[in-house]
Short mmCIF file of C-alpha atoms in Angstrom, two decimals:
data_model
loop_
_atom_site.label_atom_id
_atom_site.label_comp_id
_atom_site.label_asym_id
_atom_site.label_seq_id
_atom_site.Cartn_x
_atom_site.Cartn_y
_atom_site.Cartn_z
CA MET D 1 44.37 34.37 -41.20
CA ALA D 2 45.04 37.03 -43.82
CA GLN D 3 48.76 36.55 -43.18
CA ALA D 4 48.37 32.79 -43.64
CA TYR D 5 46.60 33.35 -46.96
CA PHE D 6 49.34 35.71 -48.17
CA ASN D 7 52.01 33.21 -47.06
CA CYS D 8 50.31 30.60 -49.21
CA VAL D 9 50.17 32.99 -52.17
CA ASN D 10 53.85 33.83 -51.77
CA ALA D 11 54.77 30.14 -51.52
CA ASN D 12 53.09 29.68 -54.88
CA GLY D 13 54.80 32.48 -56.76
CA GLY D 14 53.11 35.61 -55.40
CA VAL D 15 50.83 37.85 -57.44
CA ASN D 16 52.06 38.12 -61.02
CA GLY D 17 55.46 37.12 -59.72
CA HIS D 18 55.46 39.65 -56.88
CA PRO D 19 55.46 38.54 -53.23
CA ILE D 20 53.04 40.25 -50.86
CA LYS D 21 54.59 42.00 -47.87
CA TYR D 22 52.04 42.32 -45.09
CA PHE D 23 52.53 44.73 -42.16
CA ILE D 24 50.59 44.05 -38.95
CA GLN D 25 50.19 46.67 -36.22
CA LYS D 26 48.78 45.76 -32.81
CA GLU D 27 47.11 48.47 -30.75
CA GLN D 28 45.78 48.89 -27.21
CA ILE D 29 42.53 50.80 -27.95
CA ASN D 30 44.51 54.01 -27.56
CA PRO D 31 43.43 56.73 -30.05
CA ALA D 32 46.84 58.42 -30.22
CA GLN D 33 48.59 55.10 -30.79
CA ILE D 34 46.09 54.07 -33.47
CA ALA D 35 46.54 57.35 -35.36
CA SER D 36 50.32 57.08 -35.08
CA GLU D 37 50.36 53.52 -36.42
CA ALA D 38 48.27 54.53 -39.44
CA LYS D 39 50.83 57.22 -40.29
CA GLN D 40 53.67 54.75 -39.80
CA LEU D 41 52.12 52.34 -42.28
CA VAL D 42 51.97 55.10 -44.87
CA THR D 43 55.13 57.13 -44.25
CA SER D 44 57.57 54.46 -43.02
CA ASP D 45 56.27 51.16 -44.33
CA ASN D 46 55.07 52.66 -47.62
CA VAL D 47 52.04 50.39 -47.89
CA VAL D 48 49.87 50.64 -51.00
CA GLY D 49 46.75 48.99 -49.58
CA ILE D 50 45.06 48.37 -46.22
CA VAL D 51 43.40 45.05 -45.47
CA GLY D 52 42.45 43.20 -42.29
CA ASN D 53 41.42 45.74 -39.64
CA THR D 54 39.66 44.16 -36.64
CA SER D 55 40.16 46.99 -34.15
CA ILE D 56 37.32 48.23 -31.94
CA ILE D 57 37.88 51.91 -32.78
CA GLU D 58 40.37 52.12 -35.69
CA CYS D 59 37.69 53.09 -38.22
CA THR D 60 36.52 55.84 -35.87
CA ILE D 61 39.99 57.28 -35.40
CA ASN D 62 41.46 56.93 -38.89
CA HIS D 63 38.68 56.95 -41.48
CA SER D 64 39.20 60.63 -42.32
CA TYR D 65 42.94 60.02 -42.76
CA TRP D 66 42.35 57.12 -45.17
CA GLU D 67 39.79 59.15 -47.11
CA LYS D 68 42.23 62.06 -47.44
CA LEU D 69 44.97 59.79 -48.81
CA GLY D 70 42.70 57.80 -51.14
CA PHE D 71 42.89 54.43 -49.38
CA PHE D 72 39.89 52.12 -49.68
CA LEU D 73 40.02 49.61 -46.82
CA ILE D 74 38.92 45.98 -46.88
CA ASP D 75 38.29 45.09 -43.26
CA SER D 76 36.39 43.14 -40.64
CA GLY D 77 34.60 46.03 -39.05
CA ILE D 78 33.48 46.71 -35.52
CA ALA D 79 33.12 50.50 -35.17
CA PRO D 80 30.19 52.32 -36.82
CA GLU D 81 32.51 54.13 -39.24
CA CYS D 82 33.57 50.79 -40.76
CA TYR D 83 30.06 50.66 -42.26
CA SER D 84 28.92 54.26 -42.49
CA THR D 85 31.77 55.88 -44.45
CA SER D 86 32.87 55.91 -48.07
CA ASN D 87 36.33 54.34 -47.76
CA SER D 88 35.70 51.23 -45.66
CA ALA D 89 34.02 48.02 -46.79
CA ALA D 90 33.86 45.04 -44.45
CA VAL D 91 33.57 41.34 -45.23
CA ASN D 92 31.61 40.84 -42.02
CA MET D 93 28.44 42.45 -40.69
CA GLY D 94 29.89 43.69 -37.44
CA PRO D 95 28.10 43.72 -34.09
CA ARG D 96 25.05 45.75 -35.13
CA TYR D 97 23.95 43.86 -38.21
CA SER D 98 24.98 40.50 -36.77
CA SER D 99 22.84 41.27 -33.72
CA ASP D 100 20.05 42.25 -36.13
CA GLY D 101 20.27 38.76 -37.61
CA ALA D 102 20.24 37.07 -34.21
CA VAL D 103 17.17 39.06 -33.18
CA GLN D 104 15.48 38.29 -36.50
CA TYR D 105 15.95 34.57 -35.94
CA ALA D 106 14.70 34.82 -32.36
CA ILE D 107 11.54 36.55 -33.63
CA THR D 108 10.81 33.60 -35.96
CA GLN D 109 10.43 31.46 -32.83
CA HIS D 110 7.68 33.76 -31.48
CA PRO D 111 9.12 34.82 -28.11
CA SER D 112 7.06 36.95 -25.76
CA LYS D 113 10.04 39.24 -25.19
CA ILE D 114 13.67 39.70 -26.22
CA VAL D 115 16.47 40.57 -23.82
CA PHE D 116 19.47 41.97 -25.70
CA ASP D 117 22.68 41.96 -23.67
CA GLN D 118 26.01 43.25 -24.98
CA ALA D 119 29.47 44.18 -23.81
CA ASN D 120 29.66 47.70 -22.42
CA VAL D 121 32.17 49.05 -24.96
CA PRO D 122 32.15 52.10 -27.27
CA GLY D 123 29.16 52.05 -29.61
CA THR D 124 26.54 50.23 -27.53
CA SER D 125 23.76 52.68 -28.46
CA TYR D 126 24.65 52.42 -32.15
CA ILE D 127 24.61 48.61 -31.97
CA ALA D 128 21.35 48.40 -30.03
CA ALA D 129 19.53 50.68 -32.49
CA GLY D 130 19.28 47.93 -35.10
CA PRO D 131 17.87 45.14 -32.89
CA ASN D 132 15.49 47.62 -31.26
CA ALA D 133 14.12 48.74 -34.63
CA ILE D 134 13.58 45.15 -35.76
CA ALA D 135 11.90 44.07 -32.52
CA LYS D 136 9.69 47.17 -32.54
CA ALA D 137 8.57 46.47 -36.11
CA ALA D 138 7.58 42.94 -35.04
CA ASN D 139 5.73 44.26 -31.97
CA ILE D 140 8.04 42.26 -29.69
CA PRO D 141 9.12 44.01 -26.45
CA ILE D 142 12.90 44.30 -26.15
CA VAL D 143 14.99 45.01 -23.05
CA ASP D 144 18.55 46.33 -23.46
CA MET D 145 21.23 45.31 -20.97
CA THR D 146 25.02 45.62 -20.81
CA ALA D 147 27.80 43.92 -18.87
CA ASN D 148 31.36 45.13 -18.42
CA PRO D 149 33.98 42.89 -20.06
CA PRO D 150 35.61 40.77 -18.91
CA VAL D 151 32.52 39.43 -17.16
CA SER D 152 33.54 38.80 -13.55
CA ASP D 153 30.23 37.61 -12.08
CA ALA D 154 28.74 35.45 -14.82
CA ASN D 155 26.26 33.83 -12.42
CA SER D 156 24.59 37.16 -11.66
CA VAL D 157 24.52 38.08 -15.36
CA ALA D 158 22.95 34.75 -16.32
CA ILE D 159 20.31 35.00 -13.58
CA SER D 160 19.46 38.59 -14.55
CA LEU D 161 19.04 37.62 -18.21
CA VAL D 162 16.82 34.63 -17.51
CA ASP D 163 14.70 36.57 -15.01
CA ALA D 164 14.26 39.45 -17.47
CA ALA D 165 13.33 37.18 -20.38
CA GLY D 166 10.98 34.78 -18.62
CA LYS D 167 10.14 31.25 -19.75
CA ASP D 168 8.70 32.39 -23.11
CA GLY D 169 11.35 35.01 -23.82
CA ALA D 170 14.59 34.96 -25.80
CA VAL D 171 18.05 36.05 -24.68
CA VAL D 172 20.32 37.52 -27.38
CA LEU D 173 24.01 38.01 -26.55
CA ASN D 174 26.54 40.25 -28.28
CA PHE D 175 29.89 39.39 -26.70
CA THR D 176 33.21 37.97 -27.81
CA PRO D 177 33.55 34.21 -27.19
CA PRO D 178 35.26 34.35 -23.78
CA ASP D 179 32.49 36.44 -22.21
CA ALA D 180 29.61 34.81 -24.08
CA LEU D 181 30.95 31.41 -23.06
CA VAL D 182 31.23 32.20 -19.36
CA ILE D 183 27.66 33.55 -19.32
CA LEU D 184 26.32 30.45 -21.08
CA GLN D 185 28.35 28.12 -18.86
CA ALA D 186 27.05 29.94 -15.79
CA ALA D 187 23.47 29.39 -16.97
CA GLN D 188 24.25 25.71 -17.43
CA LYS D 189 25.94 25.44 -14.03
CA LEU D 190 22.87 27.00 -12.42
CA ASN D 191 20.62 24.69 -14.47
CA ILE D 192 18.65 27.65 -15.86
CA GLU D 193 19.60 27.41 -19.54
CA GLY D 194 16.20 25.85 -20.24
CA ASN D 195 14.25 28.53 -18.37
CA VAL D 196 13.88 30.68 -21.51
CA LYS D 197 12.48 29.86 -24.93
CA LEU D 198 15.86 30.17 -26.66
CA TRP D 199 19.28 31.79 -26.55
CA ALA D 200 20.79 33.56 -29.55
CA CYS D 201 24.10 35.22 -30.21
CA SER D 202 25.87 37.47 -32.68
CA THR D 203 28.67 36.10 -34.85
CA PRO D 204 31.53 35.89 -32.32
CA CYS D 205 29.83 32.83 -30.82
CA ASN D 206 30.16 31.00 -34.15
CA THR D 207 33.15 28.84 -33.28
CA ASP D 208 33.47 25.11 -32.76
CA PHE D 209 35.51 25.99 -29.67
CA LEU D 210 32.40 27.48 -28.05
CA ALA D 211 30.19 24.59 -29.20
CA LYS D 212 32.64 22.02 -27.83
CA SER D 213 32.96 23.89 -24.54
CA LEU D 214 29.17 23.96 -24.09
CA GLY D 215 28.63 20.32 -25.00
CA SER D 216 25.49 18.48 -26.06
CA LYS D 217 23.32 19.98 -23.32
CA TRP D 218 23.02 23.10 -25.50
CA ASN D 219 21.94 21.25 -28.64
CA GLY D 220 18.98 23.12 -30.09
CA LYS D 221 19.08 25.78 -27.37
CA ILE D 222 21.43 28.41 -28.83
CA PHE D 223 21.27 29.96 -32.29
CA VAL D 224 24.07 32.06 -33.73
CA ASN D 225 24.15 34.57 -36.57
CA ALA D 226 26.92 33.21 -38.78
CA GLU D 227 27.74 36.02 -41.30
CA LEU D 228 29.78 33.54 -43.35
CA THR D 229 29.06 30.07 -44.72
CA PRO D 230 29.35 27.45 -41.95
CA PRO D 231 32.59 25.55 -42.66
CA ASP D 232 31.75 22.17 -41.11
CA GLY D 233 30.26 19.83 -43.68
CA THR D 234 30.61 22.39 -46.50
CA ASN D 235 32.51 20.69 -49.30
CA THR D 236 33.35 23.41 -51.80
CA ALA D 237 36.65 24.31 -53.45
CA THR D 238 36.89 27.56 -51.47
CA MET D 239 36.07 25.94 -48.13
CA ASN D 240 38.59 23.17 -48.74
CA LEU D 241 41.23 25.76 -49.64
CA TYR D 242 40.44 27.71 -46.46
CA LYS D 243 40.88 24.61 -44.32
CA ALA D 244 44.07 23.62 -46.12
CA ILE D 245 45.65 27.08 -45.66
CA LEU D 246 44.58 27.14 -42.02
CA SER D 247 46.18 23.73 -41.51
CA GLN D 248 49.44 24.43 -43.35
CA TYR D 249 50.05 28.12 -42.70
CA GLY D 250 47.74 29.05 -39.82
CA SER D 251 49.59 27.89 -36.72
CA ALA D 252 49.38 31.42 -35.30
CA VAL D 253 45.66 31.82 -36.08
CA ALA D 254 43.60 32.01 -32.87
CA GLY D 255 40.30 30.16 -32.62
CA GLY D 256 40.82 27.73 -35.49
CA ILE D 257 37.89 27.07 -37.81
CA GLY D 258 35.16 29.68 -37.43
CA SER D 259 33.91 33.08 -38.50
CA PHE D 260 36.95 35.12 -37.46
CA SER D 261 39.49 33.10 -39.44
CA GLN D 262 37.02 32.98 -42.35
CA MET D 263 36.91 36.78 -42.31
CA GLY D 264 40.70 36.95 -42.64
CA PHE D 265 40.57 34.47 -45.52
CA VAL D 266 37.97 36.55 -47.41
CA GLU D 267 39.81 39.83 -46.79
CA ALA D 268 43.01 38.40 -48.23
CA GLU D 269 41.16 36.71 -51.09
CA LEU D 270 39.61 40.03 -52.11
CA MET D 271 42.92 41.86 -51.88
CA VAL D 272 44.63 39.28 -54.08
CA LYS D 273 41.84 39.60 -56.68
CA ALA D 274 42.36 43.37 -56.66
CA LEU D 275 46.14 43.03 -56.99
CA GLN D 276 45.77 40.57 -59.87
CA SER D 277 43.76 43.15 -61.80
CA VAL D 278 46.43 45.87 -61.58
CA THR D 279 48.38 46.55 -64.75
CA GLY D 280 51.65 48.39 -64.42
CA ASP D 281 53.18 49.46 -61.12
CA TYR D 282 51.61 48.77 -57.74
CA THR D 283 50.98 52.23 -56.30
CA VAL D 284 48.53 53.67 -53.81
CA ALA D 285 46.48 54.97 -56.71
CA SER D 286 46.50 51.80 -58.81
CA VAL D 287 45.90 49.37 -55.94
CA ASN D 288 43.10 51.38 -54.36
CA ALA D 289 41.40 51.91 -57.71
CA ALA D 290 41.46 48.12 -58.10
CA ILE D 291 40.04 47.61 -54.59
CA LYS D 292 37.24 50.12 -55.20
CA GLY D 293 36.54 48.43 -58.54
CA LEU D 294 35.85 44.99 -57.04
CA LYS D 295 32.37 44.05 -58.20
CA ASN D 296 30.17 40.96 -57.81
CA VAL D 297 33.00 38.80 -56.47
CA ASN D 298 32.08 35.21 -55.64
CA THR D 299 34.07 34.69 -52.45
CA GLY D 300 32.75 31.21 -51.72
CA MET D 301 32.27 32.29 -48.10
CA LEU D 302 29.37 34.76 -48.20
CA CYS D 303 25.73 34.35 -49.16
CA GLN D 304 26.04 37.29 -51.55
CA GLN D 305 28.50 38.40 -54.16
CA TRP D 306 30.74 41.11 -52.72
CA THR D 307 31.09 44.59 -54.23
CA TYR D 308 33.05 47.62 -53.05
CA GLY D 309 31.66 50.39 -55.24
CA ASP D 310 31.37 54.15 -54.98
CA TYR D 311 28.85 54.56 -52.15
CA SER D 312 28.54 56.85 -49.16
CA LEU D 313 28.46 53.81 -46.87
CA HIS D 314 29.33 50.13 -47.24
CA ILE D 315 27.51 47.08 -45.86
CA PRO D 316 28.27 44.58 -48.67
CA ASN D 317 27.61 41.57 -46.42
CA ASN D 318 23.96 41.85 -45.45
CA MET D 319 22.59 38.33 -45.92
CA ASP D 320 23.60 35.31 -43.87
CA TYR D 321 22.86 32.04 -42.06
CA THR D 322 21.82 30.96 -38.60
CA VAL D 323 23.78 28.11 -37.03
CA THR D 324 23.23 26.12 -33.85
CA ALA D 325 25.33 24.07 -31.44
CA ASN D 326 25.16 20.41 -32.39
CA ASN D 327 27.31 17.94 -30.40
CA GLY D 328 30.36 20.17 -30.30
CA GLN D 329 30.03 21.79 -33.73
CA MET D 330 28.21 24.78 -35.15
CA THR D 331 25.94 23.54 -37.92
CA ILE D 332 23.19 25.17 -39.98
CA ALA D 333 20.01 25.50 -37.95
CA PRO D 334 17.23 23.12 -39.05
CA THR D 335 14.75 25.99 -39.37
CA GLY D 336 15.65 29.45 -40.65
CA GLY D 337 19.10 28.25 -41.61
CA GLN D 338 19.08 29.35 -45.24
CA CYS D 339 20.54 32.64 -46.43
CA THR D 340 18.34 35.41 -45.04
CA LEU D 341 18.53 39.14 -45.75
CA ILE D 342 19.13 41.40 -42.78
CA SER D 343 15.94 43.42 -42.49
CA ASP D 344 15.88 46.90 -43.97
CA VAL D 345 13.76 47.88 -40.98
CA ASP D 346 17.25 48.78 -39.74
CA PRO D 347 17.57 52.26 -41.28
CA GLN D 348 21.23 51.86 -42.19
CA ILE D 349 20.53 48.65 -44.11
CA LYS D 350 17.74 50.50 -45.92
CA GLN D 351 20.07 53.37 -46.82
CA TYR D 352 22.73 50.99 -48.16
CA ARG D 353 20.27 49.02 -50.29
CA THR D 354 18.85 52.27 -51.65
CA GLU D 355 22.34 53.13 -52.93
CA ALA D 356 23.75 49.72 -53.81
CA GLY D 357 20.72 47.50 -54.36
CA THR D 358 20.60 43.86 -53.25
CA ALA D 359 23.59 41.81 -54.39
CA PRO D 360 23.06 38.52 -56.24
CA LEU D 361 23.57 35.25 -54.39
CA ASP D 362 27.06 33.73 -54.45
CA PRO D 363 26.53 30.36 -56.19
CA THR D 364 29.91 29.05 -55.00
CA ALA D 365 29.17 29.45 -51.28
CA THR D 366 26.88 26.44 -50.87
#
């Protein structure tokens, strides 16, 4: 989606008359390859800014390299280092803080227990630490489970989750849409989706594709941490621009309307704002100073204004919505659906707010 945004900018004259050239590298979760591609971007492609990372481990592998060279990344983070280092600031919350939000919502419904199930990928202990801290503070028992992606026996996973949660418990999933969907569909096929108090999910489930695939039987049964403003029914200038760019330039964008394409939109939007503020030549120094200087930006997509800043860690998106499946669309949940701060019971959220404070609301997002 970032590429689509830049294509639109270039079609309308570029930034101060300069077209944006965007280099995309695709990796295979191979540390050596990831490190090599970072060096290629710098030494061969001569990039002056980095925007759009959605790799599982890129922040882990390359953050020291970017820090050494003075690059300040705008990304959609997954790895812990996307949020816990000085030179990476994400537009999303990532799996830990998004799971925090899903668990927080589940707690508002007073479950007897929470079962937190996630993909068995690097960082599971880091991710689980947030939900566990929040559940513990609320005196709600929490059970941690993992499943290897791609999920091959969704029926067994669904049965295990429902059995572990019980009829008054909540199941919280942290998977990408293909795996989350097969687990939810398995529960429906086995007619056990109603055998728990509620299902919740981190942000990857926030797509109309998933809602349409589940159908109306899941209305009011699954609640998803959204991270960004729900696009359906939101009639703002930014949301209309996002949909127009997706329609005209986004033929290669996977998933259509939803959180992931919104993340790409916001990343590119922030980069363009930084580039517009540069006077003189576009260099690594000038562009990255502009990125780091982004402050209180109204993106129109986030609950809060977005700031980069000079901090030891960056979690600028730490307030969001809860959405629910509603006849094939993800719409704001009828209860608990307003912008809600991720709890600073999570120690990393507390550390970030101690350094950066709590950002003002973005008045253009709703």
